[in-house]
Amino acid sequence: MALSDIGLCSRALIKIGAAPITSFDDGTAQSEIAGALYPQARDALLSAYAWSFASGQVILDQLASAPIADYQYAYQLPNDFLRALSAGSGARGRGLNYRIAGGALHTNASDVVLTYIFRPQEEAFPPYFDQVLIMQLAAEFTIPVTENTSRAETMLKLAERAYERARQIDAQQDTPNKIENFTLIDVRD
């Protein structure tokens, strides 16, 4: 079942023994806390790992003004950009030397394919990510809602375990990376 941002926050609040919310503007302390903490917690968790459901590739648009130094070209990052994984040129999504600075990607390549982490809609989150986000939110909400630091520590440990499980599940949806161009292997040939 796909959950909205309100649904995710409500489940986190229930986990710490608080009442669920109906919106971020319903006038309760819980809704104010959830509204203030949710976007940052979601984006931090999405950015922390190369989740398969939040990874994508895009051809970047070149900006009119070039970087001041070090690189020839600057490219506009996508609106939903959270973190770069790699950049390539032509038909490859990796291999370029680049730098992210000032909200743009700088490189010497005349065309860029960016592999990146983006912010998907909450309804697109898989169940394993819903669970880790709920646990992370519960950990973040515990002190402001309950003022109980020992419960917050417990919730943080549970969130860390849920994060590790979610990473393992997500990692099984991709071919393992292989070592390419490793000098010690080349010497053996």
GROMACS .gro file of N, CA, C and O in nm, residues 92-188:
model
  388
   92ARG      N    1   2.765   0.655  -2.200
   92ARG     CA    2   2.811   0.606  -2.070
   92ARG      C    3   2.766   0.700  -1.959
   92ARG      O    4   2.770   0.821  -1.974
   93GLY      N    5   2.726   0.642  -1.847
   93GLY     CA    6   2.681   0.721  -1.733
   93GLY      C    7   2.788   0.740  -1.629
   93GLY      O    8   2.760   0.784  -1.519
   94ARG      N    9   2.913   0.709  -1.662
   94ARG     CA   10   3.022   0.728  -1.567
   94ARG      C   11   3.152   0.749  -1.643
   94ARG      O   12   3.160   0.730  -1.763
   95GLY      N   13   3.255   0.788  -1.569
   95GLY     CA   14   3.387   0.803  -1.628
   95GLY      C   15   3.436   0.946  -1.641
   95GLY      O   16   3.553   0.968  -1.668
   96LEU      N   17   3.349   1.045  -1.620
   96LEU     CA   18   3.391   1.185  -1.634
   96LEU      C   19   3.452   1.237  -1.505
   96LEU      O   20   3.409   1.203  -1.395
   97ASN      N   21   3.549   1.326  -1.521
   97ASN     CA   22   3.601   1.405  -1.411
   97ASN      C   23   3.508   1.526  -1.400
   97ASN      O   24   3.490   1.599  -1.497
   98TYR      N   25   3.448   1.548  -1.283
   98TYR     CA   26   3.354   1.658  -1.267
   98TYR      C   27   3.355   1.709  -1.124
   98TYR      O   28   3.413   1.649  -1.035
   99ARG      N   29   3.287   1.822  -1.105
   99ARG     CA   30   3.269   1.880  -0.971
   99ARG      C   31   3.130   1.941  -0.967
   99ARG      O   32   3.084   2.002  -1.063
  100ILE      N   33   3.062   1.925  -0.854
  100ILE     CA   34   2.933   1.991  -0.831
  100ILE      C   35   2.965   2.117  -0.751
  100ILE      O   36   3.023   2.109  -0.643
  101ALA      N   37   2.928   2.232  -0.806
  101ALA     CA   38   2.955   2.359  -0.738
  101ALA      C   39   2.848   2.460  -0.776
  101ALA      O   40   2.810   2.470  -0.893
  102GLY      N   41   2.799   2.532  -0.678
  102GLY     CA   42   2.703   2.638  -0.705
  102GLY      C   43   2.577   2.591  -0.776
  102GLY      O   44   2.523   2.663  -0.859
  103GLY      N   45   2.532   2.470  -0.746
  103GLY     CA   46   2.411   2.419  -0.807
  103GLY      C   47   2.426   2.377  -0.952
  103GLY      O   48   2.327   2.364  -1.024
  104ALA      N   49   2.550   2.355  -0.996
  104ALA     CA   50   2.576   2.314  -1.134
  104ALA      C   51   2.685   2.207  -1.135
  104ALA      O   52   2.762   2.193  -1.040
  105LEU      N   53   2.689   2.130  -1.242
  105LEU     CA   54   2.795   2.032  -1.262
  105LEU      C   55   2.897   2.093  -1.357
  105LEU      O   56   2.861   2.141  -1.465
  106HIS      N   57   3.023   2.094  -1.316
  106HIS     CA   58   3.133   2.148  -1.397
  106HIS      C   59   3.217   2.032  -1.449
  106HIS      O   60   3.252   1.941  -1.373
  107THR      N   61   3.252   2.037  -1.576
  107THR     CA   62   3.335   1.933  -1.637
  107THR      C   63   3.395   1.988  -1.766
  107THR      O   64   3.360   2.096  -1.812
  108ASN      N   65   3.482   1.909  -1.829
  108ASN     CA   66   3.539   1.946  -1.957
  108ASN      C   67   3.469   1.878  -2.075
  108ASN      O   68   3.506   1.901  -2.189
  109ALA      N   69   3.371   1.797  -2.050
  109ALA     CA   70   3.299   1.726  -2.156
  109ALA      C   71   3.192   1.816  -2.218
  109ALA      O   72   3.125   1.892  -2.148
  110SER      N   73   3.174   1.803  -2.348
  110SER     CA   74   3.075   1.886  -2.418
  110SER      C   75   2.933   1.831  -2.408
  110SER      O   76   2.838   1.899  -2.446
  111ASP      N   77   2.917   1.709  -2.359
  111ASP     CA   78   2.784   1.655  -2.328
  111ASP      C   79   2.797   1.568  -2.204
  111ASP      O   80   2.900   1.506  -2.182
  112VAL      N   81   2.691   1.566  -2.121
  112VAL     CA   82   2.700   1.497  -1.993
  112VAL      C   83   2.574   1.415  -1.968
  112VAL      O   84   2.462   1.465  -1.983
  113VAL      N   85   2.596   1.289  -1.928
  113VAL     CA   86   2.489   1.203  -1.877
  113VAL      C   87   2.516   1.190  -1.727
  113VAL      O   88   2.621   1.141  -1.687
  114LEU      N   89   2.420   1.235  -1.647
  114LEU     CA   90   2.435   1.231  -1.502
  114LEU      C   91   2.357   1.113  -1.446
  114LEU      O   92   2.240   1.094  -1.477
  115THR      N   93   2.423   1.033  -1.364
  115THR     CA   94   2.357   0.929  -1.285
  115THR      C   95   2.345   0.988  -1.145
  115THR      O   96   2.446   1.028  -1.087
  116TYR      N   97   2.223   0.993  -1.093
  116TYR     CA   98   2.201   1.067  -0.969
  116TYR      C   99   2.088   1.009  -0.885
  116TYR      O  100   2.010   0.926  -0.931
  117ILE      N  101   2.082   1.056  -0.762
  117ILE     CA  102   1.972   1.025  -0.671
  117ILE      C  103   1.873   1.140  -0.681
  117ILE      O  104   1.910   1.257  -0.670
  118PHE      N  105   1.747   1.104  -0.704
  118PHE     CA  106   1.641   1.205  -0.713
  118PHE      C  107   1.538   1.182  -0.603
  118PHE      O  108   1.541   1.083  -0.532
  119ARG      N  109   1.447   1.278  -0.589
  119ARG     CA  110   1.341   1.271  -0.488
  119ARG      C  111   1.213   1.220  -0.554
  119ARG      O  112   1.141   1.296  -0.616
  120PRO      N  113   1.182   1.089  -0.540
  120PRO     CA  114   1.057   1.038  -0.597
  120PRO      C  115   0.937   1.078  -0.511
  120PRO      O  116   0.953   1.120  -0.396
  121GLN      N  117   0.819   1.063  -0.566
  121GLN     CA  118   0.696   1.084  -0.488
  121GLN      C  119   0.687   0.975  -0.381
  121GLN      O  120   0.729   0.861  -0.404
  122GLU      N  121   0.631   1.007  -0.268
  122GLU     CA  122   0.621   0.912  -0.157
  122GLU      C  123   0.547   0.785  -0.199
  122GLU      O  124   0.579   0.676  -0.153
  123GLU      N  125   0.449   0.798  -0.284
  123GLU     CA  126   0.371   0.682  -0.328
  123GLU      C  127   0.455   0.583  -0.407
  123GLU      O  128   0.416   0.468  -0.424
  124ALA      N  129   0.572   0.625  -0.455
  124ALA     CA  130   0.662   0.537  -0.531
  124ALA      C  131   0.763   0.466  -0.440
  124ALA      O  132   0.838   0.382  -0.488
  125PHE      N  133   0.764   0.496  -0.312
  125PHE     CA  134   0.857   0.431  -0.221
  125PHE      C  135   0.817   0.284  -0.207
  125PHE      O  136   0.700   0.254  -0.183
  126PRO      N  137   0.913   0.192  -0.215
  126PRO     CA  138   0.881   0.051  -0.189
  126PRO      C  139   0.858   0.027  -0.040
  126PRO      O  140   0.903   0.108   0.043
  127PRO      N  141   0.791  -0.081  -0.005
  127PRO     CA  142   0.761  -0.108   0.137
  127PRO      C  143   0.884  -0.109   0.228
  127PRO      O  144   0.877  -0.061   0.341
  128TYR      N  145   0.998  -0.162   0.181
  128TYR     CA  146   1.116  -0.166   0.267
  128TYR      C  147   1.167  -0.026   0.297
  128TYR      O  148   1.219  -0.001   0.406
  129PHE      N  149   1.150   0.068   0.205
  129PHE     CA  150   1.192   0.206   0.232
  129PHE      C  151   1.090   0.276   0.321
  129PHE      O  152   1.128   0.354   0.409
  130ASP      N  153   0.961   0.249   0.299
  130ASP     CA  154   0.859   0.304   0.389
  130ASP      C  155   0.894   0.270   0.533
  130ASP      O  156   0.890   0.355   0.622
  131GLN      N  157   0.930   0.144   0.556
  131GLN     CA  158   0.958   0.098   0.692
  131GLN      C  159   1.078   0.170   0.752
  131GLN      O  160   1.073   0.215   0.867
  132VAL      N  161   1.185   0.184   0.677
  132VAL     CA  162   1.302   0.252   0.733
  132VAL      C  163   1.275   0.400   0.752
  132VAL      O  164   1.319   0.460   0.851
  133LEU      N  165   1.199   0.462   0.663
  133LEU     CA  166   1.165   0.604   0.680
  133LEU      C  167   1.075   0.624   0.802
  133LEU      O  168   1.095   0.717   0.880
  134ILE      N  169   0.979   0.535   0.822
  134ILE     CA  170   0.893   0.544   0.940
  134ILE      C  171   0.977   0.532   1.067
  134ILE      O  172   0.959   0.609   1.162
  135MET      N  173   1.069   0.437   1.069
  135MET     CA  174   1.153   0.420   1.188
  135MET      C  175   1.244   0.541   1.210
  135MET      O  176   1.265   0.584   1.324
  136GLN      N  177   1.298   0.597   1.102
  136GLN     CA  178   1.383   0.716   1.115
  136GLN      C  179   1.302   0.835   1.165
  136GLN      O  180   1.347   0.910   1.251
  137LEU      N  181   1.182   0.851   1.111
  137LEU     CA  182   1.095   0.959   1.158
  137LEU      C  183   1.058   0.941   1.304
  137LEU      O  184   1.059   1.037   1.382
  138ALA      N  185   1.027   0.818   1.342
  138ALA     CA  186   0.994   0.791   1.483
  138ALA      C  187   1.111   0.831   1.573
  138ALA      O  188   1.091   0.893   1.678
  139ALA      N  189   1.231   0.798   1.533
  139ALA     CA  190   1.350   0.835   1.610
  139ALA      C  191   1.363   0.987   1.619
  139ALA      O  192   1.394   1.042   1.726
  140GLU      N  193   1.338   1.056   1.507
  140GLU     CA  194   1.350   1.202   1.505
  140GLU      C  195   1.239   1.270   1.584
  140GLU      O  196   1.260   1.375   1.643
  141PHE      N  197   1.120   1.211   1.583
  141PHE     CA  198   1.005   1.271   1.651
  141PHE      C  199   1.005   1.246   1.802
  141PHE      O  200   0.938   1.316   1.877
  142THR      N  201   1.079   1.146   1.849
  142THR     CA  202   1.067   1.102   1.988
  142THR      C  203   1.098   1.212   2.089
  142THR      O  204   1.019   1.236   2.180
  143ILE      N  205   1.209   1.279   2.077
  143ILE     CA  206   1.243   1.382   2.177
  143ILE      C  207   1.147   1.500   2.171
  143ILE      O  208   1.093   1.541   2.274
  144PRO      N  209   1.119   1.558   2.054
  144PRO     CA  210   1.026   1.672   2.054
  144PRO      C  211   0.884   1.637   2.100
  144PRO      O  212   0.817   1.720   2.161
  145VAL      N  213   0.840   1.513   2.074
  145VAL     CA  214   0.703   1.476   2.110
  145VAL      C  215   0.694   1.421   2.251
  145VAL      O  216   0.605   1.458   2.328
  146THR      N  217   0.788   1.333   2.290
  146THR     CA  218   0.777   1.265   2.420
  146THR      C  219   0.874   1.317   2.525
  146THR      O  220   0.858   1.287   2.643
  147GLU      N  221   0.979   1.387   2.483
  147GLU     CA  222   1.084   1.436   2.571
  147GLU      C  223   1.152   1.322   2.647
  147GLU      O  224   1.201   1.339   2.759
  148ASN      N  225   1.159   1.205   2.584
  148ASN     CA  226   1.217   1.087   2.647
  148ASN      C  227   1.343   1.048   2.570
  148ASN      O  228   1.335   0.989   2.462
  149THR      N  229   1.460   1.078   2.625
  149THR     CA  230   1.585   1.052   2.555
  149THR      C  231   1.618   0.904   2.546
  149THR      O  232   1.676   0.860   2.446
  150SER      N  233   1.586   0.826   2.646
  150SER     CA  234   1.616   0.682   2.639
  150SER      C  235   1.530   0.616   2.531
  150SER      O  236   1.578   0.528   2.459
  151ARG      N  237   1.405   0.656   2.517
  151ARG     CA  238   1.321   0.605   2.410
  151ARG      C  239   1.377   0.648   2.274
  151ARG      O  240   1.376   0.572   2.179
  152ALA      N  241   1.428   0.770   2.267
  152ALA     CA  242   1.487   0.819   2.142
  152ALA      C  243   1.608   0.736   2.102
  152ALA      O  244   1.626   0.704   1.984
  153GLU      N  245   1.691   0.699   2.199
  153GLU     CA  246   1.808   0.616   2.170
  153GLU      C  247   1.765   0.479   2.119
  153GLU      O  248   1.824   0.425   2.024
  154THR      N  249   1.663   0.422   2.181
  154THR     CA  250   1.611   0.292   2.136
  154THR      C  251   1.556   0.301   1.995
  154THR      O  252   1.583   0.215   1.910
  155MET      N  253   1.481   0.407   1.968
  155MET     CA  254   1.423   0.425   1.834
  155MET      C  255   1.534   0.444   1.729
  155MET      O  256   1.522   0.394   1.617
  156LEU      N  257   1.638   0.513   1.766
  156LEU     CA  258   1.750   0.533   1.673
  156LEU      C  259   1.818   0.400   1.640
  156LEU      O  260   1.850   0.374   1.524
  157LYS      N  261   1.836   0.315   1.739
  157LYS     CA  262   1.895   0.183   1.714
  157LYS      C  263   1.806   0.099   1.623
  157LYS      O  264   1.853   0.030   1.532
  158LEU      N  265   1.675   0.104   1.647
  158LEU     CA  266   1.581   0.031   1.562
  158LEU      C  267   1.582   0.087   1.419
  158LEU      O  268   1.575   0.011   1.322
  159ALA      N  269   1.596   0.218   1.406
  159ALA     CA  270   1.603   0.280   1.273
  159ALA      C  271   1.730   0.237   1.200
  159ALA      O  272   1.727   0.211   1.079
  160GLU      N  273   1.841   0.228   1.272
  160GLU     CA  274   1.967   0.184   1.211
  160GLU      C  275   1.956   0.040   1.160
  160GLU      O  276   2.003   0.008   1.051
  161ARG      N  277   1.892  -0.047   1.237
  161ARG     CA  278   1.873  -0.186   1.193
  161ARG      C  279   1.781  -0.192   1.070
  161ARG      O  280   1.807  -0.268   0.978
  162ALA      N  281   1.675  -0.113   1.072
  162ALA     CA  282   1.584  -0.110   0.957
  162ALA      C  283   1.655  -0.059   0.833
  162ALA      O  284   1.633  -0.109   0.722
  163TYR      N  285   1.745   0.039   0.851
  163TYR     CA  286   1.823   0.093   0.738
  163TYR      C  287   1.912  -0.015   0.678
  163TYR      O  288   1.919  -0.029   0.556
  164GLU      N  289   1.980  -0.090   0.761
  164GLU     CA  290   2.067  -0.197   0.711
  164GLU      C  291   1.987  -0.303   0.636
  164GLU      O  292   2.029  -0.350   0.530
  165ARG      N  293   1.872  -0.342   0.689
  165ARG     CA  294   1.786  -0.440   0.619
  165ARG      C  295   1.739  -0.385   0.485
  165ARG      O  296   1.740  -0.455   0.385
  166ALA      N  297   1.698  -0.260   0.483
  166ALA     CA  298   1.649  -0.199   0.359
  166ALA      C  299   1.760  -0.191   0.255
  166ALA      O  300   1.737  -0.217   0.136
  167ARG      N  301   1.881  -0.157   0.297
  167ARG     CA  302   1.994  -0.154   0.204
  167ARG      C  303   2.020  -0.292   0.145
  167ARG      O  304   2.048  -0.305   0.026
  168GLN      N  305   2.014  -0.395   0.228
  168GLN     CA  306   2.036  -0.531   0.178
  168GLN      C  307   1.930  -0.570   0.077
  168GLN      O  308   1.962  -0.628  -0.028
  169ILE      N  309   1.805  -0.540   0.105
  169ILE     CA  310   1.697  -0.571   0.011
  169ILE      C  311   1.717  -0.497  -0.119
  169ILE      O  312   1.708  -0.554  -0.228
  170ASP      N  313   1.748  -0.369  -0.110
  170ASP     CA  314   1.765  -0.287  -0.230
  170ASP      C  315   1.885  -0.333  -0.313
  170ASP      O  316   1.880  -0.335  -0.435
  171ALA      N  317   1.992  -0.372  -0.247
  171ALA     CA  318   2.114  -0.415  -0.317
  171ALA      C  319   2.092  -0.542  -0.397
  171ALA      O  320   2.163  -0.567  -0.495
  172GLN      N  321   1.994  -0.622  -0.360
  172GLN     CA  322   1.968  -0.747  -0.430
  172GLN      C  323   1.895  -0.724  -0.563
  172GLN      O  324   1.871  -0.819  -0.636
  173GLN      N  325   1.862  -0.600  -0.594
  173GLN     CA  326   1.789  -0.570  -0.717
  173GLN      C  327   1.881  -0.521  -0.828
  173GLN      O  328   1.835  -0.462  -0.924
  174ASP      N  329   2.010  -0.544  -0.814
  174ASP     CA  330   2.106  -0.495  -0.911
  174ASP      C  331   2.219  -0.597  -0.927
  174ASP      O  332   2.248  -0.673  -0.835
  175THR      N  333   2.282  -0.596  -1.042
  175THR     CA  334   2.399  -0.681  -1.064
  175THR      C  335   2.514  -0.627  -0.980
  175THR      O  336   2.538  -0.506  -0.979
  176PRO      N  337   2.586  -0.712  -0.908
  176PRO     CA  338   2.699  -0.662  -0.828
  176PRO      C  339   2.804  -0.595  -0.918
  176PRO      O  340   2.825  -0.635  -1.033
  177ASN      N  341   2.866  -0.492  -0.864
  177ASN     CA  342   2.971  -0.422  -0.938
  177ASN      C  343   3.091  -0.513  -0.955
  177ASN      O  344   3.125  -0.591  -0.867
  178LYS      N  345   3.155  -0.503  -1.070
  178LYS     CA  346   3.278  -0.580  -1.091
  178LYS      C  347   3.395  -0.485  -1.097
  178LYS      O  348   3.380  -0.366  -1.125
  179ILE      N  349   3.511  -0.539  -1.069
  179ILE     CA  350   3.633  -0.458  -1.073
  179ILE      C  351   3.676  -0.447  -1.218
  179ILE      O  352   3.694  -0.547  -1.288
  180GLU      N  353   3.693  -0.322  -1.262
  180GLU     CA  354   3.737  -0.297  -1.399
  180GLU      C  355   3.872  -0.228  -1.396
  180GLU      O  356   3.897  -0.142  -1.312
  181ASN      N  357   3.959  -0.264  -1.488
  181ASN     CA  358   4.089  -0.199  -1.503
  181ASN      C  359   4.168  -0.193  -1.373
  181ASN      O  360   4.213  -0.090  -1.331
  182PHE      N  361   4.183  -0.306  -1.309
  182PHE     CA  362   4.258  -0.312  -1.185
  182PHE      C  363   4.399  -0.362  -1.218
  182PHE      O  364   4.417  -0.470  -1.273
  183THR      N  365   4.500  -0.286  -1.184
  183THR     CA  366   4.637  -0.313  -1.228
  183THR      C  367   4.690  -0.448  -1.180
  183THR      O  368   4.766  -0.514  -1.252
  184LEU      N  369   4.653  -0.492  -1.062
  184LEU     CA  370   4.703  -0.621  -1.013
  184LEU      C  371   4.647  -0.738  -1.096
  184LEU      O  372   4.715  -0.837  -1.117
  185ILE      N  373   4.526  -0.724  -1.142
  185ILE     CA  374   4.468  -0.829  -1.228
  185ILE      C  375   4.533  -0.825  -1.366
  185ILE      O  376   4.564  -0.928  -1.424
  186ASP      N  377   4.558  -0.704  -1.418
  186ASP     CA  378   4.622  -0.692  -1.548
  186ASP      C  379   4.762  -0.751  -1.550
  186ASP      O  380   4.805  -0.805  -1.651
  187VAL      N  381   4.835  -0.744  -1.441
  187VAL     CA  382   4.971  -0.795  -1.432
  187VAL      C  383   4.970  -0.947  -1.445
  187VAL      O  384   5.062  -1.006  -1.501
  188ARG      N  385   4.867  -1.014  -1.397
  188ARG     CA  386   4.860  -1.160  -1.400
  188ARG      C  387   4.843  -1.214  -1.542
  188ARG      O  388   4.873  -1.328  -1.566
   0.00000   0.00000   0.00000
